PDB file of C-alpha atoms in Angstrom:
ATOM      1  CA  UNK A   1     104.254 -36.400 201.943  1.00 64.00           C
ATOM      2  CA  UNK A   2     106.635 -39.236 202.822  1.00 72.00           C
ATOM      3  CA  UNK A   3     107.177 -40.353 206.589  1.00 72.00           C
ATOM      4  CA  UNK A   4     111.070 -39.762 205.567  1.00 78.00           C
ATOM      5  CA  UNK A   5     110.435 -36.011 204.255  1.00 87.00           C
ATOM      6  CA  UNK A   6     110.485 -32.629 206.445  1.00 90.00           C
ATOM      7  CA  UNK A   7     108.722 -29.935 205.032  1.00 93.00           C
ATOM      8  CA  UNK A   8     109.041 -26.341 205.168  1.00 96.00           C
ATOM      9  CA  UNK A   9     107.101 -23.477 203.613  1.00 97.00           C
ATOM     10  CA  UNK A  10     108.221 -20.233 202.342  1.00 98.00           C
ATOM     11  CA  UNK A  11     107.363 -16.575 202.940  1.00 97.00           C
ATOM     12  CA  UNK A  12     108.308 -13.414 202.367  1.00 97.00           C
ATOM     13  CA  UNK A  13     110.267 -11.693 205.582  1.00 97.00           C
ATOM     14  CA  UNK A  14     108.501  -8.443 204.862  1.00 96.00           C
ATOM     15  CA  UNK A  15     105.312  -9.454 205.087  1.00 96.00           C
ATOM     16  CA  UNK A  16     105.406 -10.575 208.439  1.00 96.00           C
ATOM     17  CA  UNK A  17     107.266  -7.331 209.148  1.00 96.00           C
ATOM     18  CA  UNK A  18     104.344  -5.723 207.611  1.00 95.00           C
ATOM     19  CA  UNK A  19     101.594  -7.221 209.820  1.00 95.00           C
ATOM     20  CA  UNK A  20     103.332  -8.097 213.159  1.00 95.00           C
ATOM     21  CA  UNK A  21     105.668  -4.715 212.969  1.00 95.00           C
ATOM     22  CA  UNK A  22     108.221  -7.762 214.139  1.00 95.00           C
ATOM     23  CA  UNK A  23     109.260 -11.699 213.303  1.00 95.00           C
ATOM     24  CA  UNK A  24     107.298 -13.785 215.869  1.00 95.00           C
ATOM     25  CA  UNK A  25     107.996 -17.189 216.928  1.00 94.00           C
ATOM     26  CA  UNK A  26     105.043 -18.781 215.624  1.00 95.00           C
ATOM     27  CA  UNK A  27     102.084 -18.354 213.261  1.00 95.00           C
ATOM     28  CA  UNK A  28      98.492 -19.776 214.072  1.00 94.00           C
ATOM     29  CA  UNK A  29      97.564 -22.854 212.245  1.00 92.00           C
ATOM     30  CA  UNK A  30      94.031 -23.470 212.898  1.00 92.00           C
ATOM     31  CA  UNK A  31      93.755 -26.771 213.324  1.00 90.00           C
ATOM     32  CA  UNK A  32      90.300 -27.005 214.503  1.00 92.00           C
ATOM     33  CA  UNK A  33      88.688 -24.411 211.066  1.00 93.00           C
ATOM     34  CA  UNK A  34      90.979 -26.548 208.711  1.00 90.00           C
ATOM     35  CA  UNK A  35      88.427 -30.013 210.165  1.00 91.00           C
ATOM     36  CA  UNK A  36      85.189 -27.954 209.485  1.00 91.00           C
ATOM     37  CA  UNK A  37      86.353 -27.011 206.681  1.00 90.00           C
ATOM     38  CA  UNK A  38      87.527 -30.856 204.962  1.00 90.00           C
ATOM     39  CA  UNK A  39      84.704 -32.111 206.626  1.00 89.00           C
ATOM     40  CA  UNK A  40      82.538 -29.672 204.206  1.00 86.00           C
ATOM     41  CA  UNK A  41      84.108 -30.288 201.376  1.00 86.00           C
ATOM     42  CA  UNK A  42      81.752 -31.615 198.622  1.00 86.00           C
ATOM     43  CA  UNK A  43      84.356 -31.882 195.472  1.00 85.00           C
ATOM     44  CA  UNK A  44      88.326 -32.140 196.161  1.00 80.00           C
ATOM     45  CA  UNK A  45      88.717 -30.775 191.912  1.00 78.00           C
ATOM     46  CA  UNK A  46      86.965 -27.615 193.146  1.00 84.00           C
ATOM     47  CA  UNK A  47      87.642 -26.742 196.719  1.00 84.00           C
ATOM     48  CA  UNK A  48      86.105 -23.485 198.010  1.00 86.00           C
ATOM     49  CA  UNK A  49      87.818 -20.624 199.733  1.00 89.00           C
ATOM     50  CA  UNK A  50      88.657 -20.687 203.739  1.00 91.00           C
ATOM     51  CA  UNK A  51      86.294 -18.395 205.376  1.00 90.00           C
ATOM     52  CA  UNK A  52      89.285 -18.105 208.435  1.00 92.00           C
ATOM     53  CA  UNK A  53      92.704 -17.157 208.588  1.00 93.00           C
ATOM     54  CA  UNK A  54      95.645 -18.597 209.518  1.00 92.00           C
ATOM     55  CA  UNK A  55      99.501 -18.665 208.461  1.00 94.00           C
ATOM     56  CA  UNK A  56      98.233 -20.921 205.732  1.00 92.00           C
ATOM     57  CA  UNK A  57      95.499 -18.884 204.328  1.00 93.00           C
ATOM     58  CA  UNK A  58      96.946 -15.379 204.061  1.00 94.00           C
ATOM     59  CA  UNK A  59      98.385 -14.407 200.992  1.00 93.00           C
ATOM     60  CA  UNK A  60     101.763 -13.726 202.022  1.00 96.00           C
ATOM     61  CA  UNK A  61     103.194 -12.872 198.575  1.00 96.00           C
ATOM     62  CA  UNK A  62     100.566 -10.155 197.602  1.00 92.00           C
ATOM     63  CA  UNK A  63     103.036  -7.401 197.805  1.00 91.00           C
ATOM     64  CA  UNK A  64     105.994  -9.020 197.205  1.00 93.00           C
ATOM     65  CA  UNK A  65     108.452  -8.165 194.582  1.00 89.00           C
ATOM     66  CA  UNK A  66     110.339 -11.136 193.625  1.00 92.00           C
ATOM     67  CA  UNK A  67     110.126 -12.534 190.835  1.00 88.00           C
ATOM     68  CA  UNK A  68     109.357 -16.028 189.972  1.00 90.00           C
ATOM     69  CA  UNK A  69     112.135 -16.694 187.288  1.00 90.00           C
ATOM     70  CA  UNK A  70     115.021 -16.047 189.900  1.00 89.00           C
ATOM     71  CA  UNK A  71     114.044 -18.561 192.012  1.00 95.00           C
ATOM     72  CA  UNK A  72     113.118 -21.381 190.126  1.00 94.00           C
ATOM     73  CA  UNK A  73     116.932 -20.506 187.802  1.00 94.00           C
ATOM     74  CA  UNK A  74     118.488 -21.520 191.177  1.00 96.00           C
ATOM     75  CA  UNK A  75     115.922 -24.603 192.471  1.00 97.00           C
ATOM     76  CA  UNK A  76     116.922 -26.005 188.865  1.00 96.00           C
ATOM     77  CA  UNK A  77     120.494 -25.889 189.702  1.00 95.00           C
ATOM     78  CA  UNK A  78     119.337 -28.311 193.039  1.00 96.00           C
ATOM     79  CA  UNK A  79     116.673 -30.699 191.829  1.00 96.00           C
ATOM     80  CA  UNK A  80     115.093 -31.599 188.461  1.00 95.00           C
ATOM     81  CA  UNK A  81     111.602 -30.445 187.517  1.00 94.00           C
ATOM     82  CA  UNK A  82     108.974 -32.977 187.837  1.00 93.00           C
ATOM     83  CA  UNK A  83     107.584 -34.604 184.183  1.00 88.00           C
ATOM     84  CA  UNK A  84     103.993 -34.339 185.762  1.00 87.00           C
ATOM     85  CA  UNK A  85     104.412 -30.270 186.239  1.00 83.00           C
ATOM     86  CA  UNK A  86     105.255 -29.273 182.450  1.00 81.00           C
ATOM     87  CA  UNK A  87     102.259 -28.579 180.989  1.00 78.00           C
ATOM     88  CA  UNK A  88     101.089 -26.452 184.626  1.00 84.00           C
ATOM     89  CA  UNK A  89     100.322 -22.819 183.486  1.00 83.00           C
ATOM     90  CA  UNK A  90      99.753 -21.853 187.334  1.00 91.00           C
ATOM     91  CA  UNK A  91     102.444 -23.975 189.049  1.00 93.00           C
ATOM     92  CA  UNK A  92     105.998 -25.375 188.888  1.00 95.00           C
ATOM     93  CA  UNK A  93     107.493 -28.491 190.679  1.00 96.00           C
ATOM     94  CA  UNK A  94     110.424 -30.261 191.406  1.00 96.00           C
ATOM     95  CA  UNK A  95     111.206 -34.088 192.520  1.00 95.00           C
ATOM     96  CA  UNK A  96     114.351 -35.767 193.360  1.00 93.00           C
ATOM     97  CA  UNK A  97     115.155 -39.409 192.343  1.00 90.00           C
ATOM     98  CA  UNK A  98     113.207 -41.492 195.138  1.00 85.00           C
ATOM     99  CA  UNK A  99     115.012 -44.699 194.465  1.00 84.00           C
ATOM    100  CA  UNK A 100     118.238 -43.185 195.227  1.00 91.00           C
ATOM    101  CA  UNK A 101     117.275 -41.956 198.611  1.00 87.00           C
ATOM    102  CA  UNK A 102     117.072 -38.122 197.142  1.00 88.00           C
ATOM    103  CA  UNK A 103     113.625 -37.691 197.205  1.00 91.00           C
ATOM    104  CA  UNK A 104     113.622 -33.849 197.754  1.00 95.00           C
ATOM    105  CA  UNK A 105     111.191 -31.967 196.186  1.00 94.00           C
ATOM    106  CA  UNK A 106     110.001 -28.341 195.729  1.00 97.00           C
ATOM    107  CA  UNK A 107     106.784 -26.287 195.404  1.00 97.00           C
ATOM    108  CA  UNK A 108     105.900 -22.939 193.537  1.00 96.00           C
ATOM    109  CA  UNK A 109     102.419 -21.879 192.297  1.00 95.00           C
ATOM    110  CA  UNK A 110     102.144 -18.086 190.831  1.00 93.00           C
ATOM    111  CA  UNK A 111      98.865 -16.558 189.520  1.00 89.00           C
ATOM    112  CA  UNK A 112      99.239 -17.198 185.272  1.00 84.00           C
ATOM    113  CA  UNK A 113      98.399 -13.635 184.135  1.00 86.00           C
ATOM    114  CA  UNK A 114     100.553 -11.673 187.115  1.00 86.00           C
ATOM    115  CA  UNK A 115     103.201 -14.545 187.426  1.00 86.00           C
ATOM    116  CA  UNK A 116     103.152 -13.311 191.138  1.00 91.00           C
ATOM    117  CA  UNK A 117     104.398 -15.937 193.221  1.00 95.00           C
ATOM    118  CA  UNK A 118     101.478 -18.020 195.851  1.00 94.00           C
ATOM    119  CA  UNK A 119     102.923 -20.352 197.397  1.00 96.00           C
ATOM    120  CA  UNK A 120     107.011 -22.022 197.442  1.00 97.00           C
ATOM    121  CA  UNK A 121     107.040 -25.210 199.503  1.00 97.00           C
ATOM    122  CA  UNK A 122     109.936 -27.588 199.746  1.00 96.00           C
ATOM    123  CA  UNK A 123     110.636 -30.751 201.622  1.00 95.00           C
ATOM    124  CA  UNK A 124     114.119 -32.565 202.075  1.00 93.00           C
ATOM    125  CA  UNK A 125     114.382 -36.468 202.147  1.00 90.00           C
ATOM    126  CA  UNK A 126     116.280 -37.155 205.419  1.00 87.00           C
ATOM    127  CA  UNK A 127     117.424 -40.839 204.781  1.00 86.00           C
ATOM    128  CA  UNK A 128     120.404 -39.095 203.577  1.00 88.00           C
ATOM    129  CA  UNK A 129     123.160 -36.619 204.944  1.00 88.00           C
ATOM    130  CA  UNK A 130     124.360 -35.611 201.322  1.00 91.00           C
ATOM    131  CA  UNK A 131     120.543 -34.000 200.672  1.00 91.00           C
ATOM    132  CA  UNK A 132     120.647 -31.614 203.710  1.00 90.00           C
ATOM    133  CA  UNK A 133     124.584 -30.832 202.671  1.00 90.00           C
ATOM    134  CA  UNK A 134     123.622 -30.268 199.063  1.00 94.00           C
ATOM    135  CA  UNK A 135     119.134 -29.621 198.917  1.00 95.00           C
ATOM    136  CA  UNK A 136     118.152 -28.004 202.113  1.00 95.00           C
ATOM    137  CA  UNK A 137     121.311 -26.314 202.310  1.00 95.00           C
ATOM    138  CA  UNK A 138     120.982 -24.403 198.490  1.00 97.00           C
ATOM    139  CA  UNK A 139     117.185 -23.777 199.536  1.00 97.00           C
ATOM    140  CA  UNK A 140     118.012 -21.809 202.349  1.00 97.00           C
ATOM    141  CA  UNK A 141     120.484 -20.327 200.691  1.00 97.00           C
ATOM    142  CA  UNK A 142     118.333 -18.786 198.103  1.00 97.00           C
ATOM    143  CA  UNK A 143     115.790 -17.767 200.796  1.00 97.00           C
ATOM    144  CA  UNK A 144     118.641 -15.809 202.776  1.00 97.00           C
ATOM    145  CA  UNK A 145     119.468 -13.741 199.552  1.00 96.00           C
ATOM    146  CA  UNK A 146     115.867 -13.085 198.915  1.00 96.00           C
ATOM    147  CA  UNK A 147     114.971 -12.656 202.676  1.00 97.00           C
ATOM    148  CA  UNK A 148     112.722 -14.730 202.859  1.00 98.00           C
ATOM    149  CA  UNK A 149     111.867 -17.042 205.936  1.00 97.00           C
ATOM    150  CA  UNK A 150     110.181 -20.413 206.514  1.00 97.00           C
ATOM    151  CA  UNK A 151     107.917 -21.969 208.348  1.00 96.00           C
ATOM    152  CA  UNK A 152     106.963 -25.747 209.734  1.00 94.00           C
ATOM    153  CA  UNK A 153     103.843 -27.751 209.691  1.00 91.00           C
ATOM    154  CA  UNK A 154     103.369 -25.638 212.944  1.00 91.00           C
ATOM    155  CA  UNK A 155     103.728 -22.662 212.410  1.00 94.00           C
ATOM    156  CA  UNK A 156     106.998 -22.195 213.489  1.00 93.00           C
ATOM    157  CA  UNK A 157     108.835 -19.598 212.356  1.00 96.00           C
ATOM    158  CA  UNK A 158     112.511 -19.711 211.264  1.00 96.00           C
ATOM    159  CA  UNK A 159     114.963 -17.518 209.922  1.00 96.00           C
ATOM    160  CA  UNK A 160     116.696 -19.351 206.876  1.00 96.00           C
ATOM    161  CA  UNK A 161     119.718 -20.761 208.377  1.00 95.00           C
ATOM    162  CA  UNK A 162     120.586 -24.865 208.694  1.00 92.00           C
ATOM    163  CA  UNK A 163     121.581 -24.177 212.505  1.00 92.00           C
ATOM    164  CA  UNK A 164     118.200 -22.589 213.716  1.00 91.00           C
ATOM    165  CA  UNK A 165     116.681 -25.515 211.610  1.00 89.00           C
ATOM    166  CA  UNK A 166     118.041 -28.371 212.577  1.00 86.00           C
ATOM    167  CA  UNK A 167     116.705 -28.493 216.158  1.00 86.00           C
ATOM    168  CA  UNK A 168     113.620 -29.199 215.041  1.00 84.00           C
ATOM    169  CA  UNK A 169     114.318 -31.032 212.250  1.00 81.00           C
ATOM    170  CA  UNK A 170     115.578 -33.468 214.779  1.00 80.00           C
ATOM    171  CA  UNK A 171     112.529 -33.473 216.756  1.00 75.00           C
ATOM    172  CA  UNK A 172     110.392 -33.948 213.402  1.00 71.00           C
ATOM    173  CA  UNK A 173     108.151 -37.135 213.009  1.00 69.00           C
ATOM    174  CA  UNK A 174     110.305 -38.208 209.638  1.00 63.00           C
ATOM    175  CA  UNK A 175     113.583 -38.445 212.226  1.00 57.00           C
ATOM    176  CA  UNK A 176     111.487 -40.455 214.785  1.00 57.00           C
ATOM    177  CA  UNK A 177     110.455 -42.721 212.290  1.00 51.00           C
ATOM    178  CA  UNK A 178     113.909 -43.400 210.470  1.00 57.00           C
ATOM    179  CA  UNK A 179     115.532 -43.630 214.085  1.00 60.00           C
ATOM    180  CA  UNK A 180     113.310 -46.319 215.303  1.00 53.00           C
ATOM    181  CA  UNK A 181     110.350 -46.852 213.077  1.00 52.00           C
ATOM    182  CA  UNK A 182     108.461 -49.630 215.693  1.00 56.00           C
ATOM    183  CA  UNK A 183     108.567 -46.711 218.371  1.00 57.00           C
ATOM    184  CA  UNK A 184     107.313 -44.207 216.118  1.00 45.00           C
ATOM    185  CA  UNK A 185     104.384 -46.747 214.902  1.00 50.00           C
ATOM    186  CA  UNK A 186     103.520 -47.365 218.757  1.00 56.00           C
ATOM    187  CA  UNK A 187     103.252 -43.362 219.094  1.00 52.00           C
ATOM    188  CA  UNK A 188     101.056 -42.958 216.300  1.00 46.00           C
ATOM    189  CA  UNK A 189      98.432 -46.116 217.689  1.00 54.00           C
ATOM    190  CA  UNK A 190      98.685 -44.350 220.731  1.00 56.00           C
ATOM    191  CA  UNK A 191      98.067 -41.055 219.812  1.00 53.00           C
ATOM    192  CA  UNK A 192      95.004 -42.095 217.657  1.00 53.00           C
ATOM    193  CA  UNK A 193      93.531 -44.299 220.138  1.00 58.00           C
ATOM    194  CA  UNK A 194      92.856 -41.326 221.938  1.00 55.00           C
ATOM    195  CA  UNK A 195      91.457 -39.298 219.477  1.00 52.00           C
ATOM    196  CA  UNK A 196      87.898 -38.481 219.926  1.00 47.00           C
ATOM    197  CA  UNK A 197      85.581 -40.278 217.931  1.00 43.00           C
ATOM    198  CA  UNK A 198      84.298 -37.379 215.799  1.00 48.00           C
ATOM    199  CA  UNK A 199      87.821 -37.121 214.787  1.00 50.00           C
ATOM    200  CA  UNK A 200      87.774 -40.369 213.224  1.00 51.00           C
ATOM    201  CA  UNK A 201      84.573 -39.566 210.798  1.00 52.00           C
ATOM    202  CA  UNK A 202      86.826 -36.166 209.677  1.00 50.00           C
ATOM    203  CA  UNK A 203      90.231 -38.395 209.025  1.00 50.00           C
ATOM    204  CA  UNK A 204      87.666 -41.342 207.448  1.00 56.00           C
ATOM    205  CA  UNK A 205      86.182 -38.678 204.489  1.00 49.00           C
ATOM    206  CA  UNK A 206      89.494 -36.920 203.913  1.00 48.00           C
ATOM    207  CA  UNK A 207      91.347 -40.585 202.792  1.00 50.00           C
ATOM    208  CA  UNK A 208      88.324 -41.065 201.141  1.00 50.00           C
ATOM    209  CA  UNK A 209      89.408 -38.244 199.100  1.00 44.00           C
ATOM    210  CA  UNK A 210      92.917 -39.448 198.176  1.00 46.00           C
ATOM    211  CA  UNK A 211      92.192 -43.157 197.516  1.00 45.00           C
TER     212      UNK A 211
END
């Protein structure tokens, strides 16, 4: 992901309904299983199964009914599909035009003999008003009208509107860096200098992985 994009994830509404009985504010992410679990991965082609749950390892879209073609009709209509994703048989993505500053991009995989939707990811490129206005704007919009909800890279929870959003898309690290990049740089040294050192071997083999 790139430091200028804010990413959200997509779930069905019912299905937090249908385990909580209610919308909470926040989903686990288990930070802590999610290190054991890189740190014991032996081949990135053919990664095993999480043994633990969290919000991102619970199949959220088991039971839902919506199907895949009406939402990727109306992502078309916001961004173009990505030239890398047309031959995918389990997945579909989308990616704006980076070297105009619209480098939005969206997310859907879907089992290939069910076509029941996975997982529906999307981040927005903030160096620009016009793609909140125009991309993160018809996102949401399609998530309201097929109540779904979203959630950040914490496990936040949000109902799919731009004003319960933006708070903390203001307070996200892609706005801290594109407000005052040597700041956010300082943060970062500063925050990692004080990691603990078997911290470093985990972060060390997971580059390792995408170099």
């Amino acid at each position: 992901m790139a430091i200028w994009q804010y990413q959200l994830t997509v779930i069905p509404k019912q299905s937090v309904l249908e385990k909580f009985g209610k919308i909470p504010n926040k989903l686990e992410v288990n930070e802590e299983a999610w290190e054991k679990y890189w740190e014991n991965v032996i081949d990135i082609e053919n990664l095993p199964e999480p043994n633990f749950e969290d919000v991102n390892t619970i199949n959220w879209w088991k039971n839902s009914k919506i199907k895949k073609s009406e939402l990727v009709e109306n992502i078309d209509k916001l961004v173009k599909r990505a030239e890398w994703s047309k031959g995918y048989l389990e997945s579909i993505s989308w990616k704006g035009n980076e070297n105009l500053e619209e480098d939005n991009d969206c997310f859907i995989a879907f089992n290939k003999y069910s076509r029941v939707i996975e997982e529906f990811s999307f981040r927005v490129d903030l160096r620009k008003k016009r793609n909140i206005e125009n991309f993160l704007t018809g996102i949401l919009e399609i998530c309201e009208k097929k109540e779904l909800i979203v959630y950040n890279n914490e496990g936040i929870l949000f109902l799919p509107k731009l004003e319960l959003i933006i708070g903390d898309l203001k307070n996200s690290r892609a706005v801290d860096f594109l407000t005052n990049p040597e700041k956010f740089v300082e943060k970062i040294a500063k925050k990692e200098n004080r990691s603990k050192i078997e911290k470093t071997n985990f972060w060390n083999k997971l580059k390792q992985f995408w170099n």
